[in-house]
mmCIF file of C-alpha atoms and ligand atoms in Angstrom:
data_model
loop_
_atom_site.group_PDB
_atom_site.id
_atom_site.type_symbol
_atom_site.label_atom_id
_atom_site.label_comp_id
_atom_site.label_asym_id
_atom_site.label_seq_id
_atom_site.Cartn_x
_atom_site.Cartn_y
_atom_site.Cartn_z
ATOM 1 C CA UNK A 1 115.311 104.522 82.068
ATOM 2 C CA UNK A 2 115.970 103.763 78.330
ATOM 3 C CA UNK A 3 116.543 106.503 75.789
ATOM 4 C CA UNK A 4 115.131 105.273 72.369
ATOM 5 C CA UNK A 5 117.301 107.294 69.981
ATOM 6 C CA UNK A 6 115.825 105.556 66.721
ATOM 7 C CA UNK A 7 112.797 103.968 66.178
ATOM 8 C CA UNK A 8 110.809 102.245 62.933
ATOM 9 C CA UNK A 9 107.624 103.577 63.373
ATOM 10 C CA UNK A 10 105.382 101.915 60.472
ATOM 11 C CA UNK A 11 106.121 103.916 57.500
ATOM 12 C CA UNK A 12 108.379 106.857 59.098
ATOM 13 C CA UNK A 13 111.901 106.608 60.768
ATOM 14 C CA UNK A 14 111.478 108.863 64.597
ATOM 15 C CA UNK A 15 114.667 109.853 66.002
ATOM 16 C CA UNK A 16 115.978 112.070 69.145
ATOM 17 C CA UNK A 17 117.087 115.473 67.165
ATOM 18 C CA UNK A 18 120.299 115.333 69.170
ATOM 19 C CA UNK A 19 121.417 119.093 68.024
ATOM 20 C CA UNK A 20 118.554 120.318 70.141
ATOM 21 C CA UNK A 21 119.832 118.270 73.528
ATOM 22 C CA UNK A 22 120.258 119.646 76.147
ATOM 23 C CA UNK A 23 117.757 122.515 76.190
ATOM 24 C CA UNK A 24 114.850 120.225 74.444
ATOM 25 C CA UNK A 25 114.243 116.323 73.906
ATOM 26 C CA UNK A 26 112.260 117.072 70.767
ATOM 27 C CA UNK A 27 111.593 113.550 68.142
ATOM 28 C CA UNK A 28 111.818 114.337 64.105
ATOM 29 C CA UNK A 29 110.112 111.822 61.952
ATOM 30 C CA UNK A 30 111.602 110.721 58.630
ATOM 31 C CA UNK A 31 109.559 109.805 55.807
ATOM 32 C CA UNK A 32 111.983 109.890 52.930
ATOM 33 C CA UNK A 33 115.527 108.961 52.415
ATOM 34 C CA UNK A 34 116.461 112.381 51.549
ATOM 35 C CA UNK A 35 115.511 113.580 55.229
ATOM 36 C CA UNK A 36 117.368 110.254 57.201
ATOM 37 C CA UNK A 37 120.446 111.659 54.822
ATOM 38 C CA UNK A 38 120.164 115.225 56.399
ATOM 39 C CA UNK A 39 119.907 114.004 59.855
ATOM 40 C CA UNK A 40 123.067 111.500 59.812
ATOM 41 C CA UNK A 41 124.838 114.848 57.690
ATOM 42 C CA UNK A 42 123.578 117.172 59.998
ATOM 43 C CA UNK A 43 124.455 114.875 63.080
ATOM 44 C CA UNK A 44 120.901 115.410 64.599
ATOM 45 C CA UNK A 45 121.328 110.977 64.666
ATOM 46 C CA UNK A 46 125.319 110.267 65.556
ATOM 47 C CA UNK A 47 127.539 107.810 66.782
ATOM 48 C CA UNK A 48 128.876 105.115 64.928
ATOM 49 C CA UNK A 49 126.476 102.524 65.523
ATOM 50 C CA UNK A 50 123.298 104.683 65.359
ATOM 51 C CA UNK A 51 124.343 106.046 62.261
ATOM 52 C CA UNK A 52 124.211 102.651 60.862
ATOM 53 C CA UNK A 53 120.958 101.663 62.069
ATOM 54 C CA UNK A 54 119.616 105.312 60.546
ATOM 55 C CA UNK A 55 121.271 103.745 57.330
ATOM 56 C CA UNK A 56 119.211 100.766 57.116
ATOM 57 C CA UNK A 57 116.257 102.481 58.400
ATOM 58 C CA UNK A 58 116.608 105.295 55.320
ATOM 59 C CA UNK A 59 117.037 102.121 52.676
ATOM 60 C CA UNK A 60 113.329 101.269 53.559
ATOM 61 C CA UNK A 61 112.820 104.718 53.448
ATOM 62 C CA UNK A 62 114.071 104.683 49.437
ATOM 63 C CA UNK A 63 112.416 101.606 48.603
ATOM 64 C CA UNK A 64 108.710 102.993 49.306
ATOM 65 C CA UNK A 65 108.925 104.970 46.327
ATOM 66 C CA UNK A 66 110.270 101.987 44.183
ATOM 67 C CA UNK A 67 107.189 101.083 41.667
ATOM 68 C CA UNK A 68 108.675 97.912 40.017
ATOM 69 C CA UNK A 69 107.533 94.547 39.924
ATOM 70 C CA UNK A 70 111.259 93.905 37.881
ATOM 71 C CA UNK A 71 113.538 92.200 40.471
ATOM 72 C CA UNK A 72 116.543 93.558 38.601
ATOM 73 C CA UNK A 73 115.187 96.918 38.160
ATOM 74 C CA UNK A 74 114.199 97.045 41.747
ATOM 75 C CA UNK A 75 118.001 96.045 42.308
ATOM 76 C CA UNK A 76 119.456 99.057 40.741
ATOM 77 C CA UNK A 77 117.313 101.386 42.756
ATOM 78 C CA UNK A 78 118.281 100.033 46.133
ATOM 79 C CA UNK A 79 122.251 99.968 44.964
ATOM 80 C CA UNK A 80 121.630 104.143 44.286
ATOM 81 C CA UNK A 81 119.826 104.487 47.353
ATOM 82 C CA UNK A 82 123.061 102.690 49.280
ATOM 83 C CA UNK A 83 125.663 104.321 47.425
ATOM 84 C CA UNK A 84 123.352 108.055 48.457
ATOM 85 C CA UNK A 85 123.017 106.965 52.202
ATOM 86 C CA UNK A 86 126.762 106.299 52.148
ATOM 87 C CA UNK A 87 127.521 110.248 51.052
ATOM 88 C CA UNK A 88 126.274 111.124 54.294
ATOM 89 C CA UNK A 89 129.564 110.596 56.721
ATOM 90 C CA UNK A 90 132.370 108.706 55.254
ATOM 91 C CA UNK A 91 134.236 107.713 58.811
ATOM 92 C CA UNK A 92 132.088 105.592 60.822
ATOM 93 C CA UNK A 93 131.931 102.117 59.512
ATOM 94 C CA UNK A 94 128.609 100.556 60.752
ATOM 95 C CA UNK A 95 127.144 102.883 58.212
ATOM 96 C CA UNK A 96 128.573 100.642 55.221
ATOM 97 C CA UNK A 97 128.299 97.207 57.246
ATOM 98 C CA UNK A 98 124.655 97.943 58.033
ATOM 99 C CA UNK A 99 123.893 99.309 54.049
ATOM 100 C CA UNK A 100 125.750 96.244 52.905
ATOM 101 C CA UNK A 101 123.667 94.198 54.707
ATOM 102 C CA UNK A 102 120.746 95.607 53.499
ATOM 103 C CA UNK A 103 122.158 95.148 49.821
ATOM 104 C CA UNK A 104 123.280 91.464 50.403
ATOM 105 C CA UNK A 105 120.097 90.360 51.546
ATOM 106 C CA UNK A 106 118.719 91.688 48.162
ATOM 107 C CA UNK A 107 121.377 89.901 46.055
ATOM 108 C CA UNK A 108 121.255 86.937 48.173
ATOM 109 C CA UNK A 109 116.900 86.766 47.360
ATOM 110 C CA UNK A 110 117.065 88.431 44.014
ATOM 111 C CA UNK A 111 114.302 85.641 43.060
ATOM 112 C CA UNK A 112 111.391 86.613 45.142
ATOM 113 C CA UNK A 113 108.787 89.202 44.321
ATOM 114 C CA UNK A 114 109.552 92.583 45.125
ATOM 115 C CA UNK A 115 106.735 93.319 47.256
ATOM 116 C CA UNK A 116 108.232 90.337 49.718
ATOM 117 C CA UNK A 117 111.472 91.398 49.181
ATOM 118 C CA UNK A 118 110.528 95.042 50.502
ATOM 119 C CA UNK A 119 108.895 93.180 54.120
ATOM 120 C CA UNK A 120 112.249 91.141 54.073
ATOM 121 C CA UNK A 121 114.376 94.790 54.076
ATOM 122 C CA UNK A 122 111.944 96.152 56.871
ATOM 123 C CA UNK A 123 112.704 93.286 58.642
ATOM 124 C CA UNK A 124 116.107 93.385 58.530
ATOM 125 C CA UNK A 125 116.723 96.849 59.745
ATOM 126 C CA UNK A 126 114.566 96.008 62.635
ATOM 127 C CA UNK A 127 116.935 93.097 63.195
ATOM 128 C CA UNK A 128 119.932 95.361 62.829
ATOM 129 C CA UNK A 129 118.081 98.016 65.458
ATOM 130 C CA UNK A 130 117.298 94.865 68.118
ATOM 131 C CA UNK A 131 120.975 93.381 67.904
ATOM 132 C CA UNK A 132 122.412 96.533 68.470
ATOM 133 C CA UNK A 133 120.619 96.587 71.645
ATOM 134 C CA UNK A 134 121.522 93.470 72.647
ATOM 135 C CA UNK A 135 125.155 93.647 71.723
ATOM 136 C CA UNK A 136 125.752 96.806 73.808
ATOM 137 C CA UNK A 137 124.451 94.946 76.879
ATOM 138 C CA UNK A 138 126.609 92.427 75.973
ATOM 139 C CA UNK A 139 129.699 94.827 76.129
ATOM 140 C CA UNK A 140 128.620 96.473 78.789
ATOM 141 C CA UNK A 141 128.513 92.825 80.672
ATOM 142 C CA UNK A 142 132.115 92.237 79.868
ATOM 143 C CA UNK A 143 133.213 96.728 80.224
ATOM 144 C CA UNK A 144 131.791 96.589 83.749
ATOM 145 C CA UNK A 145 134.067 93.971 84.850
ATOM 146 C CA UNK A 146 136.717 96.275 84.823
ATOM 147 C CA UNK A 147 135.327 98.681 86.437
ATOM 148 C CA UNK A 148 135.926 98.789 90.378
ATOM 149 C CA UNK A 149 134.617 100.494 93.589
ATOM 150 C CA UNK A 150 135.787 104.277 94.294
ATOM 151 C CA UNK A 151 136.974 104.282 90.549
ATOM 152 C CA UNK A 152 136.754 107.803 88.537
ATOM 153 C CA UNK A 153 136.508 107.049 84.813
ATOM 154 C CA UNK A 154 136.857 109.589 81.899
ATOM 155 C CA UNK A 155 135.471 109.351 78.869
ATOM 156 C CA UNK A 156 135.237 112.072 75.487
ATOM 157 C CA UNK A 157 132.510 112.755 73.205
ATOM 158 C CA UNK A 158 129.033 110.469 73.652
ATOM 159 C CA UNK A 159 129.385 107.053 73.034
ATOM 160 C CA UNK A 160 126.180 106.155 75.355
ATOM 161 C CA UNK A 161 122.770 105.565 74.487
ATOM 162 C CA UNK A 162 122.248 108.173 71.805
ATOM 163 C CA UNK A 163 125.002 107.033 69.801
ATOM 164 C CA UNK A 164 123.295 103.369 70.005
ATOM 165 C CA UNK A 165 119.746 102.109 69.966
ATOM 166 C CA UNK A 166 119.117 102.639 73.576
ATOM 167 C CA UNK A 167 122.340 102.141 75.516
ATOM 168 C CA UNK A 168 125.534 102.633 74.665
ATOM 169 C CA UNK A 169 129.226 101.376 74.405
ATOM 170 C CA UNK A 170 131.537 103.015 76.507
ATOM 171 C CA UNK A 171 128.536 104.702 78.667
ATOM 172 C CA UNK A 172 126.729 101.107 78.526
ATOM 173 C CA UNK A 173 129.710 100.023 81.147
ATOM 174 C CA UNK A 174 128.702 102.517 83.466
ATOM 175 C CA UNK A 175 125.305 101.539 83.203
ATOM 176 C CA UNK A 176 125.825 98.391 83.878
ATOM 177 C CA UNK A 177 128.323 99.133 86.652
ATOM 178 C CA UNK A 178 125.520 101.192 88.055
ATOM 179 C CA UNK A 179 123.116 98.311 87.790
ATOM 180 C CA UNK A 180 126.039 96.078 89.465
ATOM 181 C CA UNK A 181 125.543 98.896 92.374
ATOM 182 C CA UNK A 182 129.194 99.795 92.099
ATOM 183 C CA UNK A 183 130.296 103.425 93.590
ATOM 184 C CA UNK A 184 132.230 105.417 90.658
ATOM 185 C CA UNK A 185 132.335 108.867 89.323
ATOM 186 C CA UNK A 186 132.515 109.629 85.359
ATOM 187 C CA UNK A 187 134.376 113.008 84.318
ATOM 188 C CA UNK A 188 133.285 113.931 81.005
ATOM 189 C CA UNK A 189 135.002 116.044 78.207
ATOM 190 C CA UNK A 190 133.313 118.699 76.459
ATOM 191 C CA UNK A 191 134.398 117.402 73.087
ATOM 192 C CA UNK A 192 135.330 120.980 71.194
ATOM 193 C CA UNK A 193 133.751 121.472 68.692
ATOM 194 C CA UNK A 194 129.999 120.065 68.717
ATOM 195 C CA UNK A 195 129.952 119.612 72.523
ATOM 196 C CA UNK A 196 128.806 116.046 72.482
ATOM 197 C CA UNK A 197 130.439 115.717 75.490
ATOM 198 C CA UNK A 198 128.726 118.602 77.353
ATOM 199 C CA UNK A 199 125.416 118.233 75.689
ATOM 200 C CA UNK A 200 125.228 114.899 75.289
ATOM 201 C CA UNK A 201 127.046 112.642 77.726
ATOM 202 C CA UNK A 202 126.693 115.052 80.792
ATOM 203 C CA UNK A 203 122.814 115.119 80.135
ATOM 204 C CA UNK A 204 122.446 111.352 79.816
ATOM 205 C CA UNK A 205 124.629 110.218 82.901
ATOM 206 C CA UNK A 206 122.846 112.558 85.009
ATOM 207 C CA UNK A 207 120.013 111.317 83.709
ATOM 208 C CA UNK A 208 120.954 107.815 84.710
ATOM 209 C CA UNK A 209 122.012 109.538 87.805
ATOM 210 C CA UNK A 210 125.825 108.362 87.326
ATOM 211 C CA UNK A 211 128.109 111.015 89.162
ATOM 212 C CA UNK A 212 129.343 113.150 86.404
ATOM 213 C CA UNK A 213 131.533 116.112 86.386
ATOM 214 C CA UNK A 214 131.833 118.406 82.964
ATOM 215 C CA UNK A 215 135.100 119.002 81.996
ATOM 216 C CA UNK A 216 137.061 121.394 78.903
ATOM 217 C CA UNK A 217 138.913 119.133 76.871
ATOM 218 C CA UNK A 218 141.793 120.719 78.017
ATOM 219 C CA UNK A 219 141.711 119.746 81.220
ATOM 220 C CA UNK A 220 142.071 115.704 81.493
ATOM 221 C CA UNK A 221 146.059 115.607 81.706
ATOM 222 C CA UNK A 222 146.021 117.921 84.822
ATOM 223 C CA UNK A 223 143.527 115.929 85.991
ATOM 224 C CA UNK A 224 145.640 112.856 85.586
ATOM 225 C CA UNK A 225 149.063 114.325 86.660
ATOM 226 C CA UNK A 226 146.696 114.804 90.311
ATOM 227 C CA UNK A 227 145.896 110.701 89.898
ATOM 228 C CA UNK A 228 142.274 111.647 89.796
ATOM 229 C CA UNK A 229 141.658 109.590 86.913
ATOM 230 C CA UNK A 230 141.400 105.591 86.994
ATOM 231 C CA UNK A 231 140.547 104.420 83.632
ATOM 232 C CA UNK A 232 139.507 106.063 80.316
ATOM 233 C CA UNK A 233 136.633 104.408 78.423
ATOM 234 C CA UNK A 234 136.075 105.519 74.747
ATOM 235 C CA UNK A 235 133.868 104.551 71.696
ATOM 236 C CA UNK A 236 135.316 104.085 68.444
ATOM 237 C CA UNK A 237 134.121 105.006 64.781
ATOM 238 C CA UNK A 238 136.364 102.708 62.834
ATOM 239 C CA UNK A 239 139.296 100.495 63.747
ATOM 240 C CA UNK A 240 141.549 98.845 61.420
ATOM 241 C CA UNK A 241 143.047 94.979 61.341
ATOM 242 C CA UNK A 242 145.777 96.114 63.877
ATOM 243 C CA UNK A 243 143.409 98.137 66.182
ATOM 244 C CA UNK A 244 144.092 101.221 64.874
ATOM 245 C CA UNK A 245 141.207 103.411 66.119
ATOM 246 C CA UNK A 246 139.272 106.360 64.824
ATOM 247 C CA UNK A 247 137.006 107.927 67.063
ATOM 248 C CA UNK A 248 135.685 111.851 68.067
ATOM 249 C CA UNK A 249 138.477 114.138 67.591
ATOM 250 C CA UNK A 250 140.296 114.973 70.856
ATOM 251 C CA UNK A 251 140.612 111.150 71.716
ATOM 252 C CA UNK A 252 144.042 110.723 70.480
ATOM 253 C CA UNK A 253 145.233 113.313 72.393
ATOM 254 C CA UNK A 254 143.690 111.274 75.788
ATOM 255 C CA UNK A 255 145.108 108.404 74.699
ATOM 256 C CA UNK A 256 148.709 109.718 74.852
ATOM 257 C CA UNK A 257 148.033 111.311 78.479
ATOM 258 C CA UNK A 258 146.679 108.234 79.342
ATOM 259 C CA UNK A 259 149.668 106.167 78.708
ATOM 260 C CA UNK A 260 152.345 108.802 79.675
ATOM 261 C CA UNK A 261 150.004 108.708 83.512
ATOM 262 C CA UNK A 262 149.973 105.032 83.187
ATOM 263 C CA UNK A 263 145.772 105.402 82.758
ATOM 264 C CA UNK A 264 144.152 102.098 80.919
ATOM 265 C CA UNK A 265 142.833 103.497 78.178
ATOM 266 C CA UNK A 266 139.806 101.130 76.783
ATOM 267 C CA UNK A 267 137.729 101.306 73.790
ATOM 268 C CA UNK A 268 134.465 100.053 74.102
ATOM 269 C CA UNK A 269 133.097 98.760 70.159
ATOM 270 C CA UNK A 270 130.482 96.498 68.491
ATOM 271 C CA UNK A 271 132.195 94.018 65.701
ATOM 272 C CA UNK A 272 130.038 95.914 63.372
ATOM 273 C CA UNK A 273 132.779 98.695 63.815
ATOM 274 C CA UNK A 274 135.982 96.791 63.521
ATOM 275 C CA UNK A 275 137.011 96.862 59.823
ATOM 276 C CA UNK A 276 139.327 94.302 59.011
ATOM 277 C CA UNK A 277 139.674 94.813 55.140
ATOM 278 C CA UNK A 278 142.163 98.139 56.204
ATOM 279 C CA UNK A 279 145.239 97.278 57.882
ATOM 280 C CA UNK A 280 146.318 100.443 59.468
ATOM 281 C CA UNK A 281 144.859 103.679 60.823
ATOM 282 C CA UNK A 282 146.079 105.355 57.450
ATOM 283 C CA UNK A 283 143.557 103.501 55.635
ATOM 284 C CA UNK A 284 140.415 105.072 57.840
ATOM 285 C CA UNK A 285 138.747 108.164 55.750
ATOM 286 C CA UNK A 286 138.466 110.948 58.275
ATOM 287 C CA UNK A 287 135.612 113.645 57.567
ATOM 288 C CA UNK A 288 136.158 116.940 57.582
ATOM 289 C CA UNK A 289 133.275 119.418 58.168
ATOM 290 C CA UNK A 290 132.513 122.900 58.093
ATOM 291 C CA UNK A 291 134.628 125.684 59.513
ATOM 292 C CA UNK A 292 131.513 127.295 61.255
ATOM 293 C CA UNK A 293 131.440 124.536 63.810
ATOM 294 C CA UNK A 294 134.743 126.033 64.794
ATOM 295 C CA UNK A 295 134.597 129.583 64.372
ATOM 296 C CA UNK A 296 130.981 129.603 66.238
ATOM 297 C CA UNK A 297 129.685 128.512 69.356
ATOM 298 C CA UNK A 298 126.360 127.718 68.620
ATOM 299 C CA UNK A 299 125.142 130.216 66.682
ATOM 300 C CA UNK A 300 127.517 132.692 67.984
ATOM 301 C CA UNK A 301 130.872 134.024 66.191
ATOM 302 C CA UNK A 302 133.799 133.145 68.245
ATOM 303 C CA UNK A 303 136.501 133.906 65.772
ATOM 304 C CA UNK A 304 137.259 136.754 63.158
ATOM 305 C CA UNK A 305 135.270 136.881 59.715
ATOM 306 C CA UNK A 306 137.018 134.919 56.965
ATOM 307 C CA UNK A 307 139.506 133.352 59.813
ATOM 308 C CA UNK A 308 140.482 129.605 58.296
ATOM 309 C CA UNK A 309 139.688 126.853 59.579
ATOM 310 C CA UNK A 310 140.516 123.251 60.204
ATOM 311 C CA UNK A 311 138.384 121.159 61.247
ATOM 312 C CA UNK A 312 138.408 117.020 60.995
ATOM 313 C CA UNK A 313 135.797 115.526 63.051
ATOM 314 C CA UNK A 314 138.004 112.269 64.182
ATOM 315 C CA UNK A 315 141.543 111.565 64.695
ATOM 316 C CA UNK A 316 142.914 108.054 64.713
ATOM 317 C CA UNK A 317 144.576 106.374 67.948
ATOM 318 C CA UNK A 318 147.284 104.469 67.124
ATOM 319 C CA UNK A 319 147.072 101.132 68.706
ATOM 320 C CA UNK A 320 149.860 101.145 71.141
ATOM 321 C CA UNK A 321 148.506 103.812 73.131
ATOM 322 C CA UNK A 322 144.808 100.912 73.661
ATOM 323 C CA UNK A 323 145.061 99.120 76.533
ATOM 324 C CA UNK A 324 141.984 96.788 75.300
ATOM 325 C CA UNK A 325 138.937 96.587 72.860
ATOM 326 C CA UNK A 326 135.552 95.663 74.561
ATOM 327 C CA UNK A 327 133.470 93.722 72.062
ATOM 328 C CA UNK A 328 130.552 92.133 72.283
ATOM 329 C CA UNK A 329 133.081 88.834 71.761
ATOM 330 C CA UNK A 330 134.727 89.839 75.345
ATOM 331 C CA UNK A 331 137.701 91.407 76.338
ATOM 332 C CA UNK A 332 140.735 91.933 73.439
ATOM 333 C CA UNK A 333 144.057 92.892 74.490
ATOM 334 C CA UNK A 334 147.062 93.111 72.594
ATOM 335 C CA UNK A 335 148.462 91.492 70.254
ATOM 336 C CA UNK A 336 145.908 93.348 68.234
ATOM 337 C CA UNK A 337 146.035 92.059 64.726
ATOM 338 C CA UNK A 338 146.125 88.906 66.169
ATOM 339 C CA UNK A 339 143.630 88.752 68.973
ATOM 340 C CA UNK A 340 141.214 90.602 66.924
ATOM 341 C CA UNK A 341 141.208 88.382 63.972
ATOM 342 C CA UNK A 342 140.295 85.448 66.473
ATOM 343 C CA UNK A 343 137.943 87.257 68.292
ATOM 344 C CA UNK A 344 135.856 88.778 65.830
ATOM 345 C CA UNK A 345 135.272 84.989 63.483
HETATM 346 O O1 MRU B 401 130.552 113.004 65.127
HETATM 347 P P1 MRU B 401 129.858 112.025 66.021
HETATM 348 O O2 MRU B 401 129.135 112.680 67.151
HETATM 349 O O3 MRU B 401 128.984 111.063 65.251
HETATM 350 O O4 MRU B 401 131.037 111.172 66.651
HETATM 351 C C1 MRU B 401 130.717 110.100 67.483
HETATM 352 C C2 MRU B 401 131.893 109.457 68.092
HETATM 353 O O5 MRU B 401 133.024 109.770 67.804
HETATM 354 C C3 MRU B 401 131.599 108.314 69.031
HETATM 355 O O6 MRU B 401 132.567 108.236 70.029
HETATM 356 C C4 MRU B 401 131.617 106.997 68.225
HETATM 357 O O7 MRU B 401 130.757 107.087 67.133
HETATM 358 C C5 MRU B 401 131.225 105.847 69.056
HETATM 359 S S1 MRU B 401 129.531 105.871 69.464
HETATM 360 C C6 MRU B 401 129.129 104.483 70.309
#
């Protein structure tokens, strides 16, 4: 059963409006780059490599309402349009690789007309859409290896196939394992404060009808101090030269119960999200958003009036706490800034 989160549908973007999952699987249709900007802002399209697909999808959005034959002029516009799109979230990198590949293949044909240049864009964010589903099959080829029978897997925020094109990274394991016919059970974490977790990943496991239990954030150590847990399988949003990892807020936390239970703590990625040009998590830009997804629930106040707030949407896992990366390029334990360097040429 495949969940199309993002679609190119002829002149208009159509994606899953993922703030109104659970209680309704409604589609909004983008026509203009200012609307593809709201949704990635507004996190109705998330996760790392969805984001950048929505990216490259709102570029041909912004060049319909280029009127230039002028190759140079027509240049310009699509560099403003990038450097717009890439306002919208700052942390998860497939936004820039997928907007720089949209701006490369401009430099890189800067002699042909613009009308062709325009059907060469369209194509390529269609490219970037297909390889992302192919690449999470890929991972989830290699993830489900790991995974055996009568494991119970944990995993935080949704990294499935609403943060992808269709499938997922660290859900796309399960998948797979599921398709593999292996017996496991998934317990998911809420993922305080935009519920991914419980919106999100609960509602597309059972979907797949994976065995998934809801859990409060809160509540993974216990759960691993009473061994329930086997192995924790994450997504990531950035991750630096020496595997350094930013991902959903919350997941550094797991990490460290994870290795003080002796858990395996994996983080399932595309290459797309592996950004060698910073060396350390301290390089990774974390966002920071508004202090009414903390104060409410919903729509509903939680906290007192005029309470501050803080609220960063990722933390960064530092790299000794990773058992392994899953790539589409296989299986990369440590030495990190090593074995990713090789891996990922
Ligand atoms: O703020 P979000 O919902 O976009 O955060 C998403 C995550 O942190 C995911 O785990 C990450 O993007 C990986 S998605 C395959």
């Amino acid at each position: 059963m495949a969940i199309a989160t993002i679609e190119w549908k002829k002149d208009c973007v159509r994606i899953i409006d993922q703030t109104k999952l659970p209680l309704k699987l409604e589609y909004l249709d983008c026509h203009e780059v200012k609307s593809i900007w709201k949704a990635i802002k507004e996190l109705k399209v998330r996760g790392a490599p969805a984001i950048g697909i929505a990216g490259a999808f709102g570029v041909i959005l912004g060049i319909k309402s280029i009127h230039t034959n002028d190759s140079r002029v027509f240049r310009e516009k699509v560099d403003k349009i990038i450097a717009y799109l890439g306002t919208s979230r700052p942390t998860a990198v497939n936004l820039f690789w997928a907007l720089e590949r949209m701006r490369q293949l401009v430099v890189l044909h800067h002699e042909l007309a613009v009308s062709v240049l325009k059907r060469l864009l369209i194509k390529e964010a269609v490219k970037i859409l297909n390889e992302d589903k192919t690449i999470c099959r890929m991972m989830a080829d290699f993830g489900s290896s790991l995974i055996n029978d009568n494991d119970t897997c944990l995993t935080i925020c949704n990294a499935g196939a609403l943060a992808t094109a269709d499938y997922g990274t660290a859900l796309g394991v399960f998948y797979r394992a599921k398709e593999k016919e292996r017996n496991f059970k998934v317990f998911a974490c809420e993922t305080r404060p935009l519920l991914q977790g419980a919106r999100l990943t609960s509602w597309e496991l059972k979907k797949h009808k994976i065995e998934v239990t809801l859990i409060a954030d809160n509540t993974a150590a216990y759960l691993m101090s009473e061994g329930k847990i086997d192995k924790v399988f994450v997504g990531a949003d950035r991750i630096s030269r020496n595997g350094d990892t930013a991902n959903k807020i919350g997941t550094f936390n797991l990490a460290i119960v994870s290795h003080y239970h002796r858990v395996p703590f994996y983080v399932v990625a595309p290459s797309s999200t592996f950004d060698l040009n910073v060396a350390s998590g301290k390089g990774i830009a974390i966002e920071h958003r508004h202090a009414d997804e903390v104060s409410r629930l919903q729509s509903q106040k939680i906290a007192p009036q005029g309470i501050s707030v803080y609220n960063p949407a990722f933390d960064v896992t530092a790299h000794e706490f990773i058992h392994a990366f899953i790539s589409e390029k296989g299986i990369i334990y440590p030495p990190f800034e090593r074995n990713i360097q090789h891996a990922l040429k």
